CSV table of C-alpha atoms and ligand atoms in Angstrom, one decimal:
chain,number,residue,atom,x,y,z
R,1,MET,CA,-55.0,68.6,133.4
R,2,LYS,CA,-58.6,67.6,132.7
R,3,ALA,CA,-57.7,66.9,129.0
R,4,ILE,CA,-54.8,64.7,130.1
R,5,LYS,CA,-56.9,62.7,132.5
R,6,ASP,CA,-59.6,62.2,129.9
R,7,TYR,CA,-57.1,60.9,127.4
R,8,VAL,CA,-55.7,58.4,129.9
R,9,GLU,CA,-59.2,57.3,130.9
R,10,THR,CA,-60.2,56.7,127.3
R,11,HIS,CA,-57.1,54.8,126.4
R,12,LYS,CA,-56.2,53.1,129.6
R,13,ASP,CA,-57.0,49.5,128.7
R,14,ARG,CA,-55.0,49.8,125.4
R,15,PHE,CA,-52.1,51.3,127.3
R,16,LEU,CA,-52.1,48.4,129.6
R,17,GLU,CA,-52.4,45.8,126.8
R,18,GLU,CA,-49.5,47.4,125.0
R,19,LEU,CA,-47.3,47.3,128.1
R,20,PHE,CA,-48.2,43.7,128.6
R,21,GLU,CA,-46.9,42.9,125.0
R,22,LEU,CA,-43.6,44.4,126.0
R,23,ILE,CA,-43.5,42.6,129.3
R,24,ARG,CA,-44.2,39.2,127.6
R,25,ILE,CA,-40.8,39.4,125.9
R,26,PRO,CA,-38.3,37.9,128.3
R,27,SER,CA,-35.4,40.3,127.8
R,28,ILE,CA,-33.1,39.2,130.5
R,29,SER,CA,-29.8,40.9,129.7
R,30,SER,CA,-27.6,38.6,131.7
R,31,LEU,CA,-28.5,35.6,129.5
R,32,ALA,CA,-26.6,35.1,126.2
R,33,GLU,CA,-29.5,32.9,125.0
R,34,ALA,CA,-31.9,35.9,125.3
R,35,LYS,CA,-30.4,37.4,122.1
R,36,ASP,CA,-33.6,37.0,120.0
R,37,ASP,CA,-35.7,38.4,122.8
R,38,MET,CA,-33.5,41.4,123.3
R,39,ALA,CA,-33.8,42.2,119.6
R,40,LYS,CA,-37.6,41.7,119.8
R,41,ALA,CA,-38.0,44.0,122.8
R,42,ALA,CA,-35.9,46.7,121.1
R,43,GLU,CA,-38.0,46.4,117.9
R,44,HIS,CA,-41.2,46.5,120.0
R,45,ILE,CA,-40.1,49.8,121.6
R,46,LYS,CA,-39.0,51.3,118.2
R,47,ASN,CA,-42.4,50.6,116.7
R,48,ALA,CA,-44.2,51.9,119.8
R,49,LEU,CA,-42.2,55.2,119.5
R,50,LEU,CA,-43.1,55.5,115.8
R,51,LYS,CA,-46.8,54.8,116.5
R,52,ALA,CA,-46.8,57.3,119.3
R,53,GLY,CA,-45.6,60.0,116.9
R,54,ALA,CA,-41.8,59.9,116.7
R,55,ASP,CA,-40.6,61.2,113.3
R,56,HIS,CA,-37.6,58.9,113.5
R,57,ALA,CA,-36.8,55.7,115.5
R,58,GLU,CA,-34.2,53.0,115.0
R,59,VAL,CA,-32.6,50.1,116.7
R,60,LYS,CA,-28.9,50.9,117.0
R,61,GLU,CA,-26.4,48.1,117.4
R,62,THR,CA,-23.7,48.4,120.0
R,63,THR,CA,-20.9,46.1,121.2
R,64,GLY,CA,-23.5,44.6,123.5
R,65,TRP,CA,-27.3,44.6,123.4
R,66,PRO,CA,-28.9,47.2,121.1
R,67,VAL,CA,-30.1,50.7,122.0
R,68,VAL,CA,-33.4,52.1,120.8
R,69,TYR,CA,-33.1,55.7,119.7
R,70,GLY,CA,-36.0,57.8,118.5
R,71,HIS,CA,-36.9,61.5,118.4
R,72,LYS,CA,-39.4,64.1,117.4
R,73,MET,CA,-37.7,67.4,116.6
R,74,LEU,CA,-40.0,70.4,116.5
R,75,ASN,CA,-37.5,73.2,116.3
R,76,GLU,CA,-33.8,73.5,117.0
R,77,SER,CA,-34.4,76.6,119.1
R,78,LEU,CA,-36.7,74.8,121.6
R,79,PRO,CA,-35.4,72.9,124.6
R,80,THR,CA,-34.7,69.2,124.1
R,81,VAL,CA,-35.6,66.4,126.6
R,82,LEU,CA,-33.8,63.1,126.3
R,83,VAL,CA,-35.7,60.3,127.9
R,84,TYR,CA,-33.6,57.4,129.2
R,85,GLY,CA,-34.9,54.0,130.2
R,86,HIS,CA,-34.0,50.3,130.0
R,87,TYR,CA,-35.9,47.4,128.4
R,88,ASP,CA,-33.7,44.7,129.9
R,89,VAL,CA,-34.8,43.0,133.1
R,90,GLN,CA,-33.2,40.9,135.9
R,91,PRO,CA,-33.4,37.1,136.0
R,92,VAL,CA,-36.5,35.6,137.5
R,93,GLU,CA,-35.1,32.9,139.9
R,94,PRO,CA,-36.3,31.6,142.3
R,95,LEU,CA,-39.3,30.7,140.0
R,96,ASP,CA,-41.2,28.7,142.6
R,97,LEU,CA,-41.8,31.8,144.7
R,98,TRP,CA,-43.8,33.6,142.0
R,99,ASP,CA,-47.6,33.4,142.3
R,100,SER,CA,-48.0,33.8,138.6
R,101,PRO,CA,-45.5,33.3,135.7
R,102,PRO,CA,-43.0,36.2,135.5
R,103,PHE,CA,-43.6,36.9,131.8
R,104,GLU,CA,-47.3,36.4,131.8
R,105,PRO,CA,-48.4,39.8,133.3
R,106,GLU,CA,-51.7,39.9,135.2
R,107,VAL,CA,-53.5,42.4,137.3
R,108,ARG,CA,-54.3,41.4,140.9
R,109,ASP,CA,-55.5,43.9,143.6
R,110,GLY,CA,-54.9,46.8,141.3
R,111,LYS,CA,-51.3,45.9,140.6
R,112,ILE,CA,-49.5,44.5,137.5
R,113,TYR,CA,-47.5,41.4,138.5
R,114,ALA,CA,-44.6,40.5,136.2
R,115,ARG,CA,-40.8,40.8,135.8
R,116,GLY,CA,-40.3,44.4,134.5
R,117,ALA,CA,-43.7,45.6,135.6
R,118,ASP,CA,-41.9,48.4,137.3
R,119,ASP,CA,-38.2,48.1,136.6
R,120,ASP,CA,-38.1,49.4,134.0
R,121,LYS,CA,-40.7,48.4,131.3
R,122,GLY,CA,-43.6,49.8,133.2
R,123,GLN,CA,-41.8,53.0,134.0
R,124,LEU,CA,-40.3,53.6,130.5
R,125,PHE,CA,-43.6,52.8,128.9
R,126,MET,CA,-45.3,55.6,130.8
R,127,HIS,CA,-43.0,57.9,128.8
R,128,VAL,CA,-44.0,56.4,125.4
R,129,LYS,CA,-47.7,56.8,126.3
R,130,ALA,CA,-47.2,60.4,127.6
R,131,PHE,CA,-45.5,61.2,124.4
R,132,GLU,CA,-48.4,59.7,122.4
R,133,LEU,CA,-50.8,61.8,124.5
R,134,MET,CA,-48.9,65.1,123.9
R,135,ASN,CA,-48.8,64.3,120.1
R,136,ALA,CA,-52.5,63.5,120.0
R,137,ALA,CA,-53.4,66.6,121.9
R,138,GLY,CA,-51.0,68.8,120.1
R,139,THR,CA,-49.5,70.0,123.4
R,140,LEU,CA,-45.9,68.9,122.8
R,141,SER,CA,-43.9,72.1,123.3
R,142,CYS,CA,-40.3,70.9,123.0
R,143,ASN,CA,-38.0,68.4,121.2
R,144,VAL,CA,-38.0,64.9,122.5
R,145,LYS,CA,-35.4,62.2,122.2
R,146,PHE,CA,-35.5,58.6,123.5
R,147,MET,CA,-32.6,56.4,124.4
R,148,ILE,CA,-33.7,53.1,125.7
R,149,GLU,CA,-30.9,50.6,126.5
R,150,GLY,CA,-30.8,46.9,127.1
R,151,GLU,CA,-27.9,46.6,129.4
R,152,GLU,CA,-28.7,48.5,132.6
R,153,GLU,CA,-29.1,45.5,134.8
R,154,ILE,CA,-25.7,44.2,133.8
R,155,GLY,CA,-23.9,47.5,134.4
R,156,SER,CA,-24.4,49.2,131.0
R,157,PRO,CA,-21.0,47.9,129.6
R,158,SER,CA,-21.6,49.4,126.1
R,159,LEU,CA,-23.5,52.6,126.7
R,160,LYS,CA,-20.7,54.9,127.7
R,161,GLN,CA,-19.0,54.1,124.4
R,162,PHE,CA,-22.3,54.5,122.6
R,163,CYS,CA,-22.7,58.0,124.1
R,164,LYS,CA,-19.1,58.9,123.1
R,165,GLU,CA,-19.9,57.9,119.5
R,166,ASN,CA,-23.3,59.7,119.4
R,167,LYS,CA,-22.7,62.9,121.2
R,168,GLU,CA,-24.3,65.1,118.5
R,169,LEU,CA,-27.4,62.8,118.2
R,170,LEU,CA,-27.9,62.8,121.9
R,171,LYS,CA,-27.6,66.5,122.4
R,172,ALA,CA,-30.2,67.6,124.9
R,173,ASP,CA,-30.9,70.0,127.8
R,174,ILE,CA,-31.9,67.4,130.3
R,175,ILE,CA,-32.1,63.6,130.6
R,176,LEU,CA,-35.5,62.5,132.1
R,177,ILE,CA,-35.5,59.2,133.8
R,178,SER,CA,-38.2,57.2,135.5
R,179,ASP,CA,-36.4,54.2,137.1
R,180,THR,CA,-36.5,55.1,140.8
R,181,THR,CA,-39.1,55.2,143.5
R,182,MET,CA,-41.2,57.7,145.5
R,183,ILE,CA,-41.9,57.4,149.2
R,184,ALA,CA,-45.6,56.4,148.9
R,185,GLN,CA,-48.6,57.0,146.6
R,186,ASP,CA,-49.7,59.9,148.8
R,187,ILE,CA,-46.1,61.1,149.6
R,188,PRO,CA,-44.5,61.9,146.3
R,189,SER,CA,-40.8,62.5,146.2
R,190,ILE,CA,-38.0,63.2,143.6
R,191,THR,CA,-34.8,61.2,143.8
R,192,VAL,CA,-31.8,63.6,144.1
R,193,GLY,CA,-29.1,61.0,144.8
R,194,LEU,CA,-28.0,57.6,143.6
R,195,ARG,CA,-25.3,55.5,145.1
R,196,GLY,CA,-22.3,54.2,143.2
R,197,LEU,CA,-21.3,50.6,143.0
R,198,SER,CA,-18.3,48.3,143.2
R,199,TYR,CA,-19.2,44.7,142.5
R,200,LEU,CA,-16.6,42.0,142.8
R,201,GLU,CA,-16.3,38.2,142.9
R,202,VAL,CA,-14.0,36.4,145.4
R,203,GLU,CA,-12.6,32.9,145.1
R,204,LEU,CA,-10.7,31.4,148.0
R,205,THR,CA,-8.8,28.1,147.2
R,206,GLY,CA,-7.4,25.7,149.8
R,207,PRO,CA,-6.5,22.1,149.1
R,208,ASN,CA,-6.2,21.0,145.4
R,209,ARG,CA,-9.4,18.9,145.6
R,210,ASP,CA,-12.5,18.4,147.8
R,211,LEU,CA,-11.4,16.3,150.8
R,212,HIS,CA,-13.1,13.8,153.1
R,213,SER,CA,-14.0,16.0,156.1
R,214,GLY,CA,-13.3,13.2,158.5
R,215,LEU,CA,-9.9,12.3,157.2
R,216,TYR,CA,-8.8,15.9,156.9
R,217,GLY,CA,-11.2,18.0,158.9
R,218,GLY,CA,-9.4,19.9,161.7
R,219,ALA,CA,-6.0,19.5,160.0
R,220,VAL,CA,-6.5,21.4,156.7
R,221,GLY,CA,-7.9,25.0,156.4
R,222,ASN,CA,-11.4,24.9,155.1
R,223,PRO,CA,-11.9,27.6,152.5
R,224,ALA,CA,-15.6,28.0,153.4
R,225,ASN,CA,-14.9,28.5,157.1
R,226,LEU,CA,-12.1,30.9,156.3
R,227,LEU,CA,-13.9,32.9,153.7
R,228,ALA,CA,-16.8,33.3,156.2
R,229,LYS,CA,-14.3,34.7,158.7
R,230,MET,CA,-12.7,37.0,156.1
R,231,ILE,CA,-16.1,38.4,155.1
R,232,ALA,CA,-17.1,38.8,158.8
R,233,SER,CA,-14.0,40.9,159.3
R,234,LEU,CA,-15.0,43.4,156.6
R,235,THR,CA,-17.3,45.2,159.0
R,236,ASP,CA,-16.6,45.9,162.7
R,237,GLU,CA,-18.9,46.0,165.7
R,238,ASN,CA,-20.2,49.5,164.6
R,239,ASN,CA,-20.9,48.2,161.1
R,240,HIS,CA,-18.1,50.3,159.8
R,241,ILE,CA,-16.3,48.9,156.7
R,242,THR,CA,-12.8,47.9,157.7
R,243,ILE,CA,-11.0,48.2,154.3
R,244,PRO,CA,-8.2,50.6,154.8
R,245,GLY,CA,-8.9,53.9,153.0
R,246,PHE,CA,-12.5,53.0,152.2
R,247,TYR,CA,-13.9,56.2,153.8
R,248,ASP,CA,-11.2,58.5,152.6
R,249,ASP,CA,-13.3,60.2,149.8
R,250,VAL,CA,-16.7,59.9,151.5
R,251,GLN,CA,-18.4,63.3,151.4
R,252,GLU,CA,-19.8,64.0,154.9
R,253,VAL,CA,-23.2,65.5,154.8
R,254,SER,CA,-23.7,68.6,156.9
R,255,GLU,CA,-25.8,68.6,160.0
R,256,SER,CA,-28.3,71.0,158.5
R,257,GLU,CA,-28.8,68.8,155.4
R,258,ARG,CA,-29.2,65.8,157.6
R,259,ALA,CA,-31.9,67.7,159.6
R,260,GLU,CA,-33.6,68.5,156.3
R,261,MET,CA,-33.5,64.9,155.2
R,262,ALA,CA,-34.9,63.7,158.5
R,263,LYS,CA,-38.1,65.6,157.8
R,264,ALA,CA,-39.0,63.0,155.1
R,265,PRO,CA,-41.7,60.8,156.6
R,266,PHE,CA,-40.4,57.4,157.6
R,267,ASN,CA,-42.0,54.9,160.0
R,268,LEU,CA,-39.4,52.4,161.3
R,269,GLU,CA,-42.0,50.1,162.8
R,270,GLU,CA,-43.8,49.8,159.4
R,271,TYR,CA,-40.5,49.4,157.7
R,272,LYS,CA,-39.6,46.4,159.9
R,273,LYS,CA,-43.1,45.0,159.7
R,274,ALA,CA,-43.1,45.0,155.9
R,275,LEU,CA,-39.9,43.0,156.0
R,276,ASP,CA,-40.8,40.7,158.9
R,277,ILE,CA,-37.8,41.6,160.9
R,278,ASN,CA,-37.8,42.8,164.5
R,279,GLU,CA,-34.6,44.9,164.3
R,280,VAL,CA,-32.7,46.9,161.7
R,281,VAL,CA,-28.9,46.7,161.4
R,282,GLY,CA,-26.6,49.3,160.1
R,283,GLU,CA,-23.8,51.8,160.7
R,284,ALA,CA,-23.8,53.2,164.2
R,285,GLY,CA,-24.9,56.9,164.4
R,286,TYR,CA,-27.1,57.0,161.3
R,287,SER,CA,-30.8,56.5,160.7
R,288,SER,CA,-32.1,53.9,158.2
R,289,ASN,CA,-32.6,56.5,155.5
R,290,GLU,CA,-29.1,57.9,156.1
R,291,ARG,CA,-27.7,54.4,156.0
R,292,THR,CA,-29.0,53.9,152.4
R,293,GLY,CA,-29.0,57.5,151.2
R,294,ILE,CA,-25.7,59.1,152.3
R,295,ARG,CA,-23.5,56.2,153.7
R,296,PRO,CA,-21.7,53.4,151.8
R,297,SER,CA,-22.5,49.8,152.5
R,298,LEU,CA,-21.1,46.3,151.9
R,299,ASP,CA,-23.2,43.2,151.1
R,300,VAL,CA,-22.6,39.6,150.1
R,301,ASN,CA,-24.9,39.1,147.1
R,302,GLY,CA,-24.1,35.4,146.8
R,303,ILE,CA,-22.0,32.8,148.5
R,304,TRP,CA,-21.3,29.2,147.7
R,305,SER,CA,-19.0,26.4,148.5
R,306,GLY,CA,-19.0,22.6,149.2
R,307,TYR,CA,-22.1,20.5,149.0
R,308,THR,CA,-25.5,22.3,148.7
R,309,GLY,CA,-27.7,19.5,147.3
R,310,GLU,CA,-30.2,17.5,149.2
R,311,GLY,CA,-29.1,15.7,152.4
R,312,ALA,CA,-25.7,15.6,153.8
R,313,LYS,CA,-22.2,15.0,152.3
R,314,THR,CA,-19.2,15.1,154.5
R,315,VAL,CA,-16.8,17.2,152.4
R,316,LEU,CA,-14.1,19.8,153.1
R,317,PRO,CA,-14.3,21.9,149.9
R,318,SER,CA,-11.4,22.9,147.9
R,319,LYS,CA,-12.9,26.3,147.1
R,320,ALA,CA,-15.3,28.9,148.4
R,321,ASN,CA,-16.7,31.8,146.5
R,322,ALA,CA,-18.7,35.0,147.1
R,323,LYS,CA,-20.1,37.9,145.2
R,324,ILE,CA,-19.7,41.0,147.2
R,325,SER,CA,-20.9,44.5,146.3
R,326,MET,CA,-20.3,47.9,147.9
R,327,ARG,CA,-22.7,50.8,147.5
R,328,LEU,CA,-20.8,54.0,147.3
R,329,VAL,CA,-21.6,57.6,147.9
R,330,PRO,CA,-20.8,60.5,145.6
R,331,ASN,CA,-17.1,61.3,145.4
R,332,GLN,CA,-16.1,57.8,146.2
R,333,ASP,CA,-14.4,56.3,143.0
R,334,SER,CA,-15.6,52.9,142.1
R,335,LYS,CA,-12.3,51.9,140.5
R,336,LYS,CA,-10.3,53.0,143.5
R,337,ILE,CA,-12.6,51.1,145.8
R,338,ASP,CA,-12.1,48.0,143.6
R,339,GLU,CA,-8.4,48.3,144.1
R,340,LEU,CA,-8.6,48.9,147.9
R,341,PHE,CA,-10.9,45.9,148.2
R,342,ILE,CA,-8.7,43.6,146.1
R,343,LYS,CA,-5.5,44.6,148.0
R,344,HIS,CA,-7.3,44.2,151.4
R,345,LEU,CA,-8.6,40.7,150.6
R,346,GLU,CA,-5.2,39.6,149.4
R,347,SER,CA,-3.7,40.8,152.7
R,348,ILE,CA,-6.2,39.0,154.9
R,349,ALA,CA,-6.3,35.7,153.1
R,350,PRO,CA,-4.9,33.2,155.6
R,351,GLU,CA,-1.7,31.2,155.1
R,352,GLY,CA,-2.4,28.0,153.1
R,353,THR,CA,-5.0,29.6,150.9
R,354,ARG,CA,-4.9,31.6,147.6
R,355,VAL,CA,-7.4,34.3,146.9
R,356,LYS,CA,-8.5,35.6,143.5
R,357,VAL,CA,-10.7,38.7,143.3
R,358,LYS,CA,-12.1,40.1,140.1
R,359,SER,CA,-14.2,43.1,139.5
R,360,LEU,CA,-17.5,42.5,137.7
R,361,HIS,CA,-18.9,46.0,137.3
R,362,GLY,CA,-19.4,49.3,139.0
R,363,GLY,CA,-20.0,53.0,138.6
R,364,GLN,CA,-20.1,56.3,140.3
R,365,GLY,CA,-22.8,57.8,142.5
R,366,TYR,CA,-24.8,60.9,141.5
R,367,VAL,CA,-26.4,63.9,143.1
R,368,THR,CA,-28.7,66.3,141.4
R,369,PRO,CA,-29.2,69.9,142.4
R,370,ILE,CA,-32.6,71.0,143.5
R,371,ASP,CA,-32.2,74.6,142.3
R,372,PHE,CA,-32.3,74.0,138.5
R,373,PRO,CA,-35.0,74.1,135.8
R,374,ALA,CA,-35.6,70.4,135.6
R,375,TYR,CA,-36.0,69.9,139.3
R,376,ARG,CA,-38.4,72.8,139.5
R,377,ALA,CA,-40.3,71.5,136.5
R,378,ALA,CA,-40.6,68.0,138.0
R,379,SER,CA,-41.6,69.5,141.3
R,380,ARG,CA,-44.4,71.6,139.8
R,381,ALA,CA,-45.6,68.7,137.6
R,382,ILE,CA,-45.9,66.3,140.6
R,383,GLU,CA,-47.4,69.0,142.8
R,384,GLU,CA,-50.1,69.5,140.2
R,385,SER,CA,-50.9,65.8,139.6
R,386,PHE,CA,-50.5,64.6,143.2
R,387,ASP,CA,-51.7,67.8,145.0
R,388,LYS,CA,-48.6,67.6,147.2
R,389,THR,CA,-45.1,69.1,147.0
R,390,PRO,CA,-42.6,66.3,146.3
R,391,ILE,CA,-39.8,65.7,148.8
R,392,PRO,CA,-36.2,65.5,147.6
R,393,VAL,CA,-34.8,62.1,148.6
R,394,ARG,CA,-31.5,60.4,148.2
R,395,SER,CA,-32.0,56.8,147.1
R,396,GLY,CA,-29.8,53.9,148.0
R,397,GLY,CA,-30.0,52.3,144.5
R,398,SER,CA,-27.7,52.8,141.6
R,399,ILE,CA,-28.0,53.7,137.9
R,400,PRO,CA,-24.3,54.0,137.2
R,401,ILE,CA,-24.7,55.3,133.7
R,402,VAL,CA,-26.2,58.5,135.0
R,403,SER,CA,-22.8,59.9,136.1
R,404,ASP,CA,-21.4,58.9,132.8
R,405,PHE,CA,-24.1,60.9,131.0
R,406,GLU,CA,-22.8,64.0,132.8
R,407,GLU,CA,-19.2,63.1,132.2
R,408,VAL,CA,-19.5,62.2,128.5
R,409,LEU,CA,-22.5,64.2,127.3
R,410,GLY,CA,-22.3,67.0,129.8
R,411,ILE,CA,-26.1,66.6,130.5
R,412,LYS,CA,-27.7,66.4,133.9
R,413,SER,CA,-30.4,63.9,134.7
R,414,ILE,CA,-33.7,64.4,136.6
R,415,LEU,CA,-34.9,61.2,138.4
R,416,MET,CA,-38.7,61.4,138.3
R,417,GLY,CA,-39.5,57.8,139.3
R,418,PHE,CA,-43.0,56.5,140.1
R,419,GLY,CA,-42.1,53.1,141.6
R,420,LEU,CA,-42.6,52.1,145.3
R,421,ASP,CA,-40.2,50.2,147.5
R,422,SER,CA,-42.9,47.6,147.9
R,423,ASP,CA,-42.8,46.8,144.1
R,424,ALA,CA,-40.4,44.0,144.7
R,425,ILE,CA,-38.1,44.9,141.8
R,426,HIS,CA,-35.5,42.1,141.2
R,427,SER,CA,-37.6,39.8,143.4
R,428,PRO,CA,-40.3,37.2,142.8
R,429,ASN,CA,-43.7,38.9,142.4
R,430,GLU,CA,-42.4,42.2,141.1
R,431,ASN,CA,-45.4,44.5,140.7
R,432,TYR,CA,-46.4,47.9,139.7
R,433,PRO,CA,-49.6,49.5,140.9
R,434,LEU,CA,-52.0,50.7,138.1
R,435,PHE,CA,-52.3,53.9,140.1
R,436,ASN,CA,-48.6,54.6,139.7
R,437,PHE,CA,-48.6,53.6,136.0
R,438,TYR,CA,-51.5,56.0,135.1
R,439,LYS,CA,-50.4,58.7,137.4
R,440,GLY,CA,-47.0,58.7,135.8
R,441,ILE,CA,-48.5,59.1,132.4
R,442,GLU,CA,-50.5,62.0,133.6
R,443,THR,CA,-47.6,63.7,135.3
R,444,ILE,CA,-45.0,63.5,132.5
R,445,PRO,CA,-46.7,65.9,130.1
R,446,LEU,CA,-46.8,68.4,132.9
R,447,PHE,CA,-43.1,68.0,133.3
R,448,TYR,CA,-42.6,69.0,129.6
R,449,LYS,CA,-44.9,72.0,130.0
R,450,TYR,CA,-43.1,73.3,133.0
R,451,PHE,CA,-39.7,72.5,131.7
R,452,VAL,CA,-40.2,74.7,128.7
R,453,GLU,CA,-41.5,77.4,131.0
R,454,GLU,CA,-38.5,77.1,133.3
R,455,MET,CA,-36.0,77.2,130.4
R,456,ALA,CA,-37.6,80.3,128.8
A,501,LIG,N1,-33.9,50.9,138.6
A,501,LIG,C1,-32.9,50.3,139.4
A,501,LIG,C2,-32.2,51.3,140.3
A,501,LIG,C3,-33.0,51.9,141.4
A,501,LIG,C4,-34.2,51.4,141.8
A,501,LIG,C5,-32.6,53.1,141.9
A,501,LIG,C6,-35.0,52.0,142.8
A,501,LIG,C7,-33.4,53.8,142.9
A,501,LIG,C8,-34.5,53.2,143.3
A,501,LIG,C9,-31.9,49.8,138.4
A,501,LIG,O1,-32.5,49.0,137.4
A,501,LIG,C10,-31.0,48.8,139.1
A,501,LIG,O2,-31.4,47.8,139.5
A,501,LIG,N2,-29.7,49.1,139.3
A,501,LIG,C11,-28.7,48.2,139.8
A,501,LIG,C12,-27.4,48.6,139.4
A,501,LIG,C13,-26.9,47.8,138.2
A,501,LIG,C14,-25.4,48.1,137.9
A,501,LIG,C15,-27.1,46.3,138.3
A,501,LIG,C16,-28.8,48.3,141.3
A,501,LIG,O3,-29.0,49.3,141.9
A,501,LIG,O4,-28.5,47.2,141.9
A,502,LIG,MN1,-34.1,50.0,136.6
A,503,LIG,MN1,-33.0,47.0,138.2
C-alpha cells in the first residue's frame, strides 16, 4: 500500500495533466460532426495504454464509433481481467450554466470541472494509470485486457455485435468497470445492481398545420394539451405506472433484503437540501433508495410543442412531442416494455389525433452476486484503501451493455465505481474530486492483487 501511495504521490501532477489532454477532446457521441474527435480520443487512449505498458493496443473500427482494445498477457494460465469503460461523453447544453468551459478542465475546490471529468474519462483513466503503476512496480499478477468504447452514452448500438465478433479476443474471468458511484468519500460502496432502460419518442399530431388559437381554440383538440393529459395518465395517485402489464415481470425484493438495504446510510433531509426541494415524490410504499434501486420509474426527458421563443405567439400547434424513458428492474424485458408502451399510447390517444411512437434505445438491468471472487476482491481492496468495508448498493442508473456482456461473452461484471452523486454527470459543471481520482488509482491495483488470490 505504501509503495502504491508513493507512486501516486510522485506522479500525481502528470496523471492529472494526461487526463486533461483526454478531456479536452470533445468526444460527444451523439453528434455526427464529432467524427474526428471520436477518432482522436480513441487514438489518445490507445497511446496511453501502450505508454502504460500494454504489449498490444489498437483502435478497432465498428459499425459506429471505434472501440479501443489493448492487453498485456503474462501467462494463459493466470486469471484475466477485462477493463471496460467509455470515452464518449454527453452533450454539454445548456452552455450558459457552466462556470468554466466544459472542455477546458480546471481544478477548483479540489475538484476537476469538465464534461467527462467523472463520466467516464476520469474513471476510465484511473485504470490506465493503475495499470501503469503495476507495470512500473512489477506487481501486475494477472492478464489485463482493455475495451474502451465510444457509444455508451447513445446506448452502445455497435458493441453487442463487436462482442459477438471478438469473443476469443475478449475472453476473461471478470469485467471490471468504474462507471458508477459510491455513497460518499467516507462511505465506500460497491454497485450490485443497475436498472434497465426503455427510451421512446412520442409524436402526437392534431390538425394538419399550426392554427390561430383564437380562430380555432376551444373547437379543435390541441396536441400539446392532449399529450400533457396522456403523459399525466401514465402514473396514478400512488405513482404507479398505469401501462397494462408493466409490472408483470418485476422481481419483488424480499423483506429481508429490503431490511438489509435500509441499513445503508441515507439522510433524506440532506438529499432534499442538495436538490433544493422540500419534498420527494415517488411510488407509495417505498423509500427513496428503493424507488431508484429496486423499482421501475417513468420520466419525461424532453417535451416540446408550439411556440417556445421569446414573447408570446397565439398558436394552436399541429404537433406535440415528448421523449419518455422508463427505468426497469432486473427481469423486466426492455423490448417487451417498448411494445406495451407503444400499444398503450396508441390506445389512449384521443379521437381526432394520431400518435406515432418510436423506440430510441434500451437495455436490460443487471444484478451482481456478492458471493463471488470479484466482489470479495473489490470489497477487500476498498476496505484496505478506505479503511471501511464497502456497502453493496443497487444503483438507479443504467449501463445496458453489462447484461449483454453476460449474455454474449458469458462474463460477469464488477462495478467498482468511484464517482459521487454530487458529481453532476450529464449536467453543467460536471466534476470529479481529486480525492476520488487518486483514491481510485490506489484501490485498483489492490483489486488485481486480491482477485488473483480469490481465484487461486
Ligand atoms: N455511467 C453512467 C451510468 C451510471 C452512473 C450508473 C452512475 C450508475 C451510477 C452511464 O454513462 C450512463 O449515463 N448511462 C445512461 C444509459 C445510456 C443508455 C444513455 C443512463 O443511465 O442514463
Ligand atoms: Mn458512464
Ligand atoms: Mn453517462
